[in-house]
CSV table of C-alpha atoms in Angstrom, one decimal:
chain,number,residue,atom,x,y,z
A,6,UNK,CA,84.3,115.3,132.2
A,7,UNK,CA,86.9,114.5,129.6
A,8,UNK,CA,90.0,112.8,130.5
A,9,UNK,CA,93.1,115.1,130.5
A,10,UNK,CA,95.6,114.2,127.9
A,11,UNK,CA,98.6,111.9,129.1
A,12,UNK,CA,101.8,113.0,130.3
A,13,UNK,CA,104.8,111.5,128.5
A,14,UNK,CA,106.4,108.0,129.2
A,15,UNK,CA,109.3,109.4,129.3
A,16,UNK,CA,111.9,112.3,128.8
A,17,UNK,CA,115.8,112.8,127.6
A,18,UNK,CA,117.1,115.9,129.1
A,19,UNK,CA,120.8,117.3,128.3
A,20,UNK,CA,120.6,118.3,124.2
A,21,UNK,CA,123.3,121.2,124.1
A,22,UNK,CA,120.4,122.9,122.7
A,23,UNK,CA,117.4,123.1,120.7
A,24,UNK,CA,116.2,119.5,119.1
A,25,UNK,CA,116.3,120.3,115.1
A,26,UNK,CA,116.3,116.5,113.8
A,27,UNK,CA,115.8,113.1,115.0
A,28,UNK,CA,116.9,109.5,113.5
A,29,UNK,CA,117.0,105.7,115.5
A,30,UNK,CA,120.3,104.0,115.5
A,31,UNK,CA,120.8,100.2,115.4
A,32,UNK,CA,124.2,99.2,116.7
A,33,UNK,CA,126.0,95.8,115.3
A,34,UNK,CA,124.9,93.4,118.1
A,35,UNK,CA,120.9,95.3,117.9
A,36,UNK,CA,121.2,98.1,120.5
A,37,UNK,CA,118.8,100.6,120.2
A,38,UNK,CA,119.9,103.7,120.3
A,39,UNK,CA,118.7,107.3,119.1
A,40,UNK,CA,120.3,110.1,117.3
A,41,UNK,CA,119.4,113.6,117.9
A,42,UNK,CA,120.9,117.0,115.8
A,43,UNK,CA,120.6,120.8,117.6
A,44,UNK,CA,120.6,124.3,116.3
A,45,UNK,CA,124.1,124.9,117.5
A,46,UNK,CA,125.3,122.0,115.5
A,47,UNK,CA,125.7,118.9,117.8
A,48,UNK,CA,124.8,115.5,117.0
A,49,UNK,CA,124.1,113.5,119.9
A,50,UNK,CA,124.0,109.6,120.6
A,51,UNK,CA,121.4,108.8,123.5
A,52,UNK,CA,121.5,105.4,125.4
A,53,UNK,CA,118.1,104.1,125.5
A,54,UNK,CA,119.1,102.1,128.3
A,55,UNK,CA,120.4,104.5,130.9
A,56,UNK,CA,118.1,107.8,129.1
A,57,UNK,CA,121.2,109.6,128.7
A,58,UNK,CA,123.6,111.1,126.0
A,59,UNK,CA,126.3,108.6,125.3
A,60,UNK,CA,128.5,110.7,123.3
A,61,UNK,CA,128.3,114.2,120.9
A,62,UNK,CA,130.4,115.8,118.0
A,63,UNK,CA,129.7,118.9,117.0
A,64,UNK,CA,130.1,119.6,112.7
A,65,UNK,CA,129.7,123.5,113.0
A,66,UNK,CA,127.5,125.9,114.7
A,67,UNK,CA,124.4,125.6,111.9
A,68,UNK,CA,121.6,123.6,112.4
A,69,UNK,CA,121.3,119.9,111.6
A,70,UNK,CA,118.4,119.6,109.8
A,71,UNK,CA,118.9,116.0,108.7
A,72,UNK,CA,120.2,112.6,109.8
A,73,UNK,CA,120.2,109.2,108.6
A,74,UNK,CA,121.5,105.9,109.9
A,75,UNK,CA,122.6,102.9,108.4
A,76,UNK,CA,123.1,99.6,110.7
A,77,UNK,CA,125.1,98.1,107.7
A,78,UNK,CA,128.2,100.0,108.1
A,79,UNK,CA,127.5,101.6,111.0
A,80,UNK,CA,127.5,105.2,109.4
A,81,UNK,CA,125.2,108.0,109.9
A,82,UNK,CA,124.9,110.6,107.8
A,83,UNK,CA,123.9,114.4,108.6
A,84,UNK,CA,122.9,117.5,107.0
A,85,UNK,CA,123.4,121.1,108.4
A,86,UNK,CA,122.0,124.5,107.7
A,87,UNK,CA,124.1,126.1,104.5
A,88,UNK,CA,124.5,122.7,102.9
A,89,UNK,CA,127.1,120.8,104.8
A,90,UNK,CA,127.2,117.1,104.3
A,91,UNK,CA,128.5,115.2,107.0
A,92,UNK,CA,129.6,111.5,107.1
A,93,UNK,CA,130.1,109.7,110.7
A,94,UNK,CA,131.4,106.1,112.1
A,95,UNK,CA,130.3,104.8,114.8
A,96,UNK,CA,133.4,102.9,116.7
A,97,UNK,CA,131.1,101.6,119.1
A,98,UNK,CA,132.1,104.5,121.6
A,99,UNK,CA,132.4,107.4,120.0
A,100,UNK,CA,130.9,109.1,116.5
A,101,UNK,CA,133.8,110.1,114.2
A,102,UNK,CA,133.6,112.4,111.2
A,103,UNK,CA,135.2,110.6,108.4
A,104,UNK,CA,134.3,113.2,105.6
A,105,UNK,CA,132.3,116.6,105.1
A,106,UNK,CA,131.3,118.0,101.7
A,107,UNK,CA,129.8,121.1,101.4
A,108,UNK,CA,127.0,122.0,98.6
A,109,UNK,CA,126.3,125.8,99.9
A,110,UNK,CA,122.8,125.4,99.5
A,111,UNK,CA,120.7,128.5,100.7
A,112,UNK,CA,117.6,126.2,102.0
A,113,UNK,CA,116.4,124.5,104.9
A,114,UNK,CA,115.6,121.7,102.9
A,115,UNK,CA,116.6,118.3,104.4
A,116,UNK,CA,118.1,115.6,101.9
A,117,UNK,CA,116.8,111.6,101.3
A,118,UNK,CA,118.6,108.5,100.3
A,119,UNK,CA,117.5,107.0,96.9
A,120,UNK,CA,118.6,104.0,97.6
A,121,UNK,CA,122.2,102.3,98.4
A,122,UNK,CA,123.4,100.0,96.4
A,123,UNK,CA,125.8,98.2,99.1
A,124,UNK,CA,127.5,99.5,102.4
A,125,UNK,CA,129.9,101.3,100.8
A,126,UNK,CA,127.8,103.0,98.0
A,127,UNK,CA,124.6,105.3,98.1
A,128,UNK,CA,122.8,107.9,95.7
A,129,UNK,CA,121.2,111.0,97.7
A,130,UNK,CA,119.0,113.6,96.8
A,131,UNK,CA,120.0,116.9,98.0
A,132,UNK,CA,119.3,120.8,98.0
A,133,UNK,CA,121.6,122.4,95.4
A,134,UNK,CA,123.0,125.6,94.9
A,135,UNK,CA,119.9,126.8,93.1
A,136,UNK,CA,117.3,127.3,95.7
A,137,UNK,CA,114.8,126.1,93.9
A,138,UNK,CA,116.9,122.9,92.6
A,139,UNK,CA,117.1,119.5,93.9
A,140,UNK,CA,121.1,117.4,92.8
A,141,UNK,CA,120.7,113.6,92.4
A,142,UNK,CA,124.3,112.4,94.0
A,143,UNK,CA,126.3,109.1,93.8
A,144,UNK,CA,128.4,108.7,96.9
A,145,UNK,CA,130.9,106.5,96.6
A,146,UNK,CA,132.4,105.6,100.3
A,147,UNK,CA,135.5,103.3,100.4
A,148,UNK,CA,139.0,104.6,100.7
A,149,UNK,CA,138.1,108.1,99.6
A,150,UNK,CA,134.8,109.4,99.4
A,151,UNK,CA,134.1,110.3,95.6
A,152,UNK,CA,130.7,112.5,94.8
A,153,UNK,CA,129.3,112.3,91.3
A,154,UNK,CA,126.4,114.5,90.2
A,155,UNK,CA,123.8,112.2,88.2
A,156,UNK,CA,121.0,115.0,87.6
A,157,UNK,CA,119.1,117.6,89.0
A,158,UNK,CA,115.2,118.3,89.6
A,159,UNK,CA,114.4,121.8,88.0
A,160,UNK,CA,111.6,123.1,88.0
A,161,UNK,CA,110.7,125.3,84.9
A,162,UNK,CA,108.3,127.3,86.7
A,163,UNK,CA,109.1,130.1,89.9
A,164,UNK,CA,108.2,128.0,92.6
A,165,UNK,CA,110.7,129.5,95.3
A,166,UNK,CA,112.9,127.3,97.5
A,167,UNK,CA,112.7,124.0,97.8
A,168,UNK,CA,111.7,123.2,101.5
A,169,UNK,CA,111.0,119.4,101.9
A,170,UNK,CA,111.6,116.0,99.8
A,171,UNK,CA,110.4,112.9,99.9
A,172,UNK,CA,111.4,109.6,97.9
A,173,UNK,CA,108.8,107.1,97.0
A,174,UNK,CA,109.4,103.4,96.3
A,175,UNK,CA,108.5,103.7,92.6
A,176,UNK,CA,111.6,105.8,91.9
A,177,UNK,CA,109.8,109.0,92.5
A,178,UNK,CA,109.9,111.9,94.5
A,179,UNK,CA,107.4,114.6,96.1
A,180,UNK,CA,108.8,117.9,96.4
A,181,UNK,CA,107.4,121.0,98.8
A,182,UNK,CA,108.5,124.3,97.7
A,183,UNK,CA,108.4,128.0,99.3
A,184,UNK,CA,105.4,128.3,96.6
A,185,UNK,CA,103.0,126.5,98.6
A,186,UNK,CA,103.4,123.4,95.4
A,187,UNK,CA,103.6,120.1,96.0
A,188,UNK,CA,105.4,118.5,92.7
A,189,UNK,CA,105.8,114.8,91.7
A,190,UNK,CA,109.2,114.1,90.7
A,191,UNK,CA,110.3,111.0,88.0
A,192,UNK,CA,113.5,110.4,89.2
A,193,UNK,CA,114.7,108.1,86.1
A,194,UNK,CA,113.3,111.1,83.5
A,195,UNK,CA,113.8,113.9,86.0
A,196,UNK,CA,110.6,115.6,84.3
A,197,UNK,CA,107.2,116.2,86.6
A,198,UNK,CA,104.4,113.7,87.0
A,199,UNK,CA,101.9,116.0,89.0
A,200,UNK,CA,101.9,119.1,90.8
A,201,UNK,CA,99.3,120.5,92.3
A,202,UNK,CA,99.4,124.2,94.4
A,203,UNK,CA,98.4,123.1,97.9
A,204,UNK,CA,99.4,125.7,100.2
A,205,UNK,CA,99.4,129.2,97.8
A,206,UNK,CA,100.6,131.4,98.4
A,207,UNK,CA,102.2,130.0,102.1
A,208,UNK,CA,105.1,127.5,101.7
A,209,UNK,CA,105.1,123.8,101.9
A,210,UNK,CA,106.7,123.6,105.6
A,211,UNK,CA,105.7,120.1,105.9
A,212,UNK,CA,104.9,116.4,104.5
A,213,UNK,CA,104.8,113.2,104.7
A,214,UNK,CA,103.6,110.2,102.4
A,215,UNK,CA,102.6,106.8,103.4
A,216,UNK,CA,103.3,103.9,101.0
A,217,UNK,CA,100.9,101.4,103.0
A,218,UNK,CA,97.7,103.5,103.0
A,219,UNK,CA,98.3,105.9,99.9
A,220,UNK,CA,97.8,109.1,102.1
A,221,UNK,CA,100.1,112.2,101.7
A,222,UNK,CA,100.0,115.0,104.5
A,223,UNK,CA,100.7,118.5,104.5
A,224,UNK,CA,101.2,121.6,106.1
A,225,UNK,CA,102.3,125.1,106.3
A,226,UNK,CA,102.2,128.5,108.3
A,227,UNK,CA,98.5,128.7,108.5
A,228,UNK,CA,95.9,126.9,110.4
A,229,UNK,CA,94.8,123.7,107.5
A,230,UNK,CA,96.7,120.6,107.1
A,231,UNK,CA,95.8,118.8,103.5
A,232,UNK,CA,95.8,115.2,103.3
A,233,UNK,CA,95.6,114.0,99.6
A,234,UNK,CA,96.3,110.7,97.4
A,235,UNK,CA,98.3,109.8,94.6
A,236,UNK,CA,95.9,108.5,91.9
A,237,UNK,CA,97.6,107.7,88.5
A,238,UNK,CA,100.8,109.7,89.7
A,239,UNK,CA,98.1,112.7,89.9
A,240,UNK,CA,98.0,114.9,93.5
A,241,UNK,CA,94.3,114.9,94.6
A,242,UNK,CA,93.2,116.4,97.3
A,243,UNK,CA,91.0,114.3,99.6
A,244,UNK,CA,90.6,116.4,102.9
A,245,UNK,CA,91.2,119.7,104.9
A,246,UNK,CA,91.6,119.7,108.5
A,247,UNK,CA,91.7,123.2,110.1
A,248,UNK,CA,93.2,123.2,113.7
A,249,UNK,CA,93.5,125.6,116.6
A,250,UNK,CA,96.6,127.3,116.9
A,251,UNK,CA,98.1,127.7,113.3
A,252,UNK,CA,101.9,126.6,112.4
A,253,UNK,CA,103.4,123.3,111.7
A,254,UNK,CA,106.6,122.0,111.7
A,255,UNK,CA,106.5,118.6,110.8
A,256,UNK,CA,103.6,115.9,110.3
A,257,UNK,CA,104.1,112.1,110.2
A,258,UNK,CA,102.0,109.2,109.5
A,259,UNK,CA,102.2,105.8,111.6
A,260,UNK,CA,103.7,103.3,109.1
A,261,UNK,CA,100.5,100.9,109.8
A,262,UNK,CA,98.5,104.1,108.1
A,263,UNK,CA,96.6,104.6,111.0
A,264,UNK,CA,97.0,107.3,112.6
A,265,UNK,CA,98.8,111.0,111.6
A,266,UNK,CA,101.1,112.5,114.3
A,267,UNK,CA,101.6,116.8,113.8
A,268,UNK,CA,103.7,119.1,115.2
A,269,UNK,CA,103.1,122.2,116.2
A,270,UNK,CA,104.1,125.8,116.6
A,271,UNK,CA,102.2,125.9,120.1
A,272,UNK,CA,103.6,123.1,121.5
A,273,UNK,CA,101.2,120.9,120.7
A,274,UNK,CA,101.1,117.2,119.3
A,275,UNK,CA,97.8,116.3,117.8
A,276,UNK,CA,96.7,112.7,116.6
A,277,UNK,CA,94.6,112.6,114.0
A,278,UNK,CA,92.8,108.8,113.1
A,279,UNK,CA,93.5,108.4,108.9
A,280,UNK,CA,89.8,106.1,108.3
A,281,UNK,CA,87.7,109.3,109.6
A,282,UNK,CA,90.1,111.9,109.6
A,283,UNK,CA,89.0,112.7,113.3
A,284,UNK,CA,90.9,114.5,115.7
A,285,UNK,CA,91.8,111.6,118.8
A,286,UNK,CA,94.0,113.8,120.9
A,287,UNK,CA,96.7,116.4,121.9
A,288,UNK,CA,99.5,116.2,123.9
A,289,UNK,CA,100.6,119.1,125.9
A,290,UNK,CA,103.6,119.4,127.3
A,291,UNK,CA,106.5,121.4,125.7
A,292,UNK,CA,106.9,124.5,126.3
A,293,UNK,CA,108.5,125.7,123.2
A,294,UNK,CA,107.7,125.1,119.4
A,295,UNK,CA,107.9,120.9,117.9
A,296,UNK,CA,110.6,121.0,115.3
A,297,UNK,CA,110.9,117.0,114.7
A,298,UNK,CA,108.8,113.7,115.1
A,299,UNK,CA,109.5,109.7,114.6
A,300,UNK,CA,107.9,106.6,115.2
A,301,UNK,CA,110.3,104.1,117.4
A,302,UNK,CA,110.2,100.4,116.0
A,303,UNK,CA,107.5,99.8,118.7
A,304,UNK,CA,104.8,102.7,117.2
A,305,UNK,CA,106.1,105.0,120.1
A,306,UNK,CA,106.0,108.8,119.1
A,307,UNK,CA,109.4,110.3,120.0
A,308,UNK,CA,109.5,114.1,119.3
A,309,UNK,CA,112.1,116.6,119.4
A,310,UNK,CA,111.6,120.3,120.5
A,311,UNK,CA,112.9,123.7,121.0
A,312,UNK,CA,112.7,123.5,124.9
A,313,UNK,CA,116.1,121.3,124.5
A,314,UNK,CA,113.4,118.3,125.3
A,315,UNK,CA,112.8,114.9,123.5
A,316,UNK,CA,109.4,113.2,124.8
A,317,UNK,CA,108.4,109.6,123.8
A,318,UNK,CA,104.4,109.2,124.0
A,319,UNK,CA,103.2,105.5,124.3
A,320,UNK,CA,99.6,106.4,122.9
A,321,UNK,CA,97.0,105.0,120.8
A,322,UNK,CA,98.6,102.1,119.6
């Protein structure tokens, strides 16, 4: 008889509503800590220690469908439904807005940091007002915050909205679009490398790219998650795995390259092994759909859901 799937090692109760985005938070003397956005807006700091929320700010009443940290300068960054940029300091108690900028883009596209040249300076690649459009943005963070538009992604063909983004080391980017297209951005010529239609005619809901074993993942609406490979900056598809229940929110891959983490519609979270592309498990516990998933600096799966519940799952490591 096979063994029945763990429970999880542990839970954080309390989100003001359903989990939307996830990011960990390093404080100035190392303290682990763990950022969480919900549909109704709030962004909440969790103590690790004590499993509890240690203080929340609330932007608006939209969705915060993306959050980045930086331990540098202690600021985390945020992105809400209808393309409001948000810019918070930590104090050490309390998360303080210091500026919002608003881009009114139409998608649910979450943004990605390029890179940042120093603590007080950073270039972003954001949803524009074109749904179909991705803005390259300098962000300039000292006394005032100054935003400079460097370029923009556009995609001569109809490929619908853009609905995730991803930026490789090699100054690319892979785009997802309503389409069902994946698209390999250069971001230095802003022209394409590779596209290749993965998903028609269902939208890209979904990926995830792994620079230490070369594997992409996607995913959509329907019931097959693609896993493909970059080879000469062309998209090739190297695999299909068709599972139960169809629906995925987000997929991620362990950054050793061993192991792909999904989340599902159902509630599920299935682990799939990268050298055999073999299902090794599902964990069942939410109630409600998966919206967000990490790896914690240890390989734990922390994952975010529309029960108001975050789980962390210390499995197959």
């Amino acid at each position: 008889m096979p063994a029945s799937p763990p429970d999880p090692t542990f839970l954080l109760r309390g989100s003001p509503g359903p989990v939307t985005s996830l990011a960990l938070f390093r404080t100035k003397c190392d303290e682990k800590l763990l950022l969480s956005g919900s549909q109704c807006g709030h962004l909440c700091l969790w103590d690790m220690n004590i499993r509890r929320i240690r203080c929340k700010s609330q932007i608006n009443d939209k969705a915060i469908l993306w959050i980045e940290s930086s331990r540098q300068n202690q600021m985390v960054i945020t992105y809400s439904k209808g393309g409001l940029l948000g810019f918070w300091h930590f104090d050490g108690s309390q998360l303080i807005l210091e500026e919002k900028h608003s881009i009114e883009s139409p998608t649910f596209c979450p943004c990605d940091i390029w890179k940042q040249e120093d603590e007080h300076q950073l270039t972003l690649l954001s949803p524009s007002q074109e749904s179909s459009n991705l803005n390259i943005v300098k962000i300039s963070m000292q006394e005032n915050f100054v935003f400079e538009n460097l370029g923009c992604l556009k995609s001569d063909r109809k490929c619908g909205m853009v609905m995730c983004v991803k930026i490789l080391i090699n100054n690319s980017a892979l785009v997802g679009y309503e389409s069902g297209e994946v698209t390999l951005w250069d971001l230095l010529t802003l022209k394409v490398k590779s596209s290749d239609q993965m998903h028609e005619p269902e939208p890209v809901m979904c990926f995830d790219y792994c620079e230490t074993c070369k594997i992409g993942v996607s995913a959509s609406v329907d019931d097959k998650i693609k896993l493909w490979q970059l080879e000469v900056d062309t998209i090739l598809t190297v695999h299909i795995i068709e599972i139960t229940n169809p629906g995925i929110n987000a997929v991620k891959i362990r950054p050793d390259g061993k192991v792909l983490v999904t989340a599902g519609w159902d509630g599920n979270i299935r682990l799939f092994g990268l050298k055999h592309f073999n299902l090794l498990g599902v964990l069942k516990y939410h109630k409600e759909s998966i919206s967000s998933l990490l790896f914690d600096s240890d390989m734990t799966i922390v994952c975010g859901s529309k029960d108001k519940l975050i789980s962390f799952w210390d499995v197959y490591k």
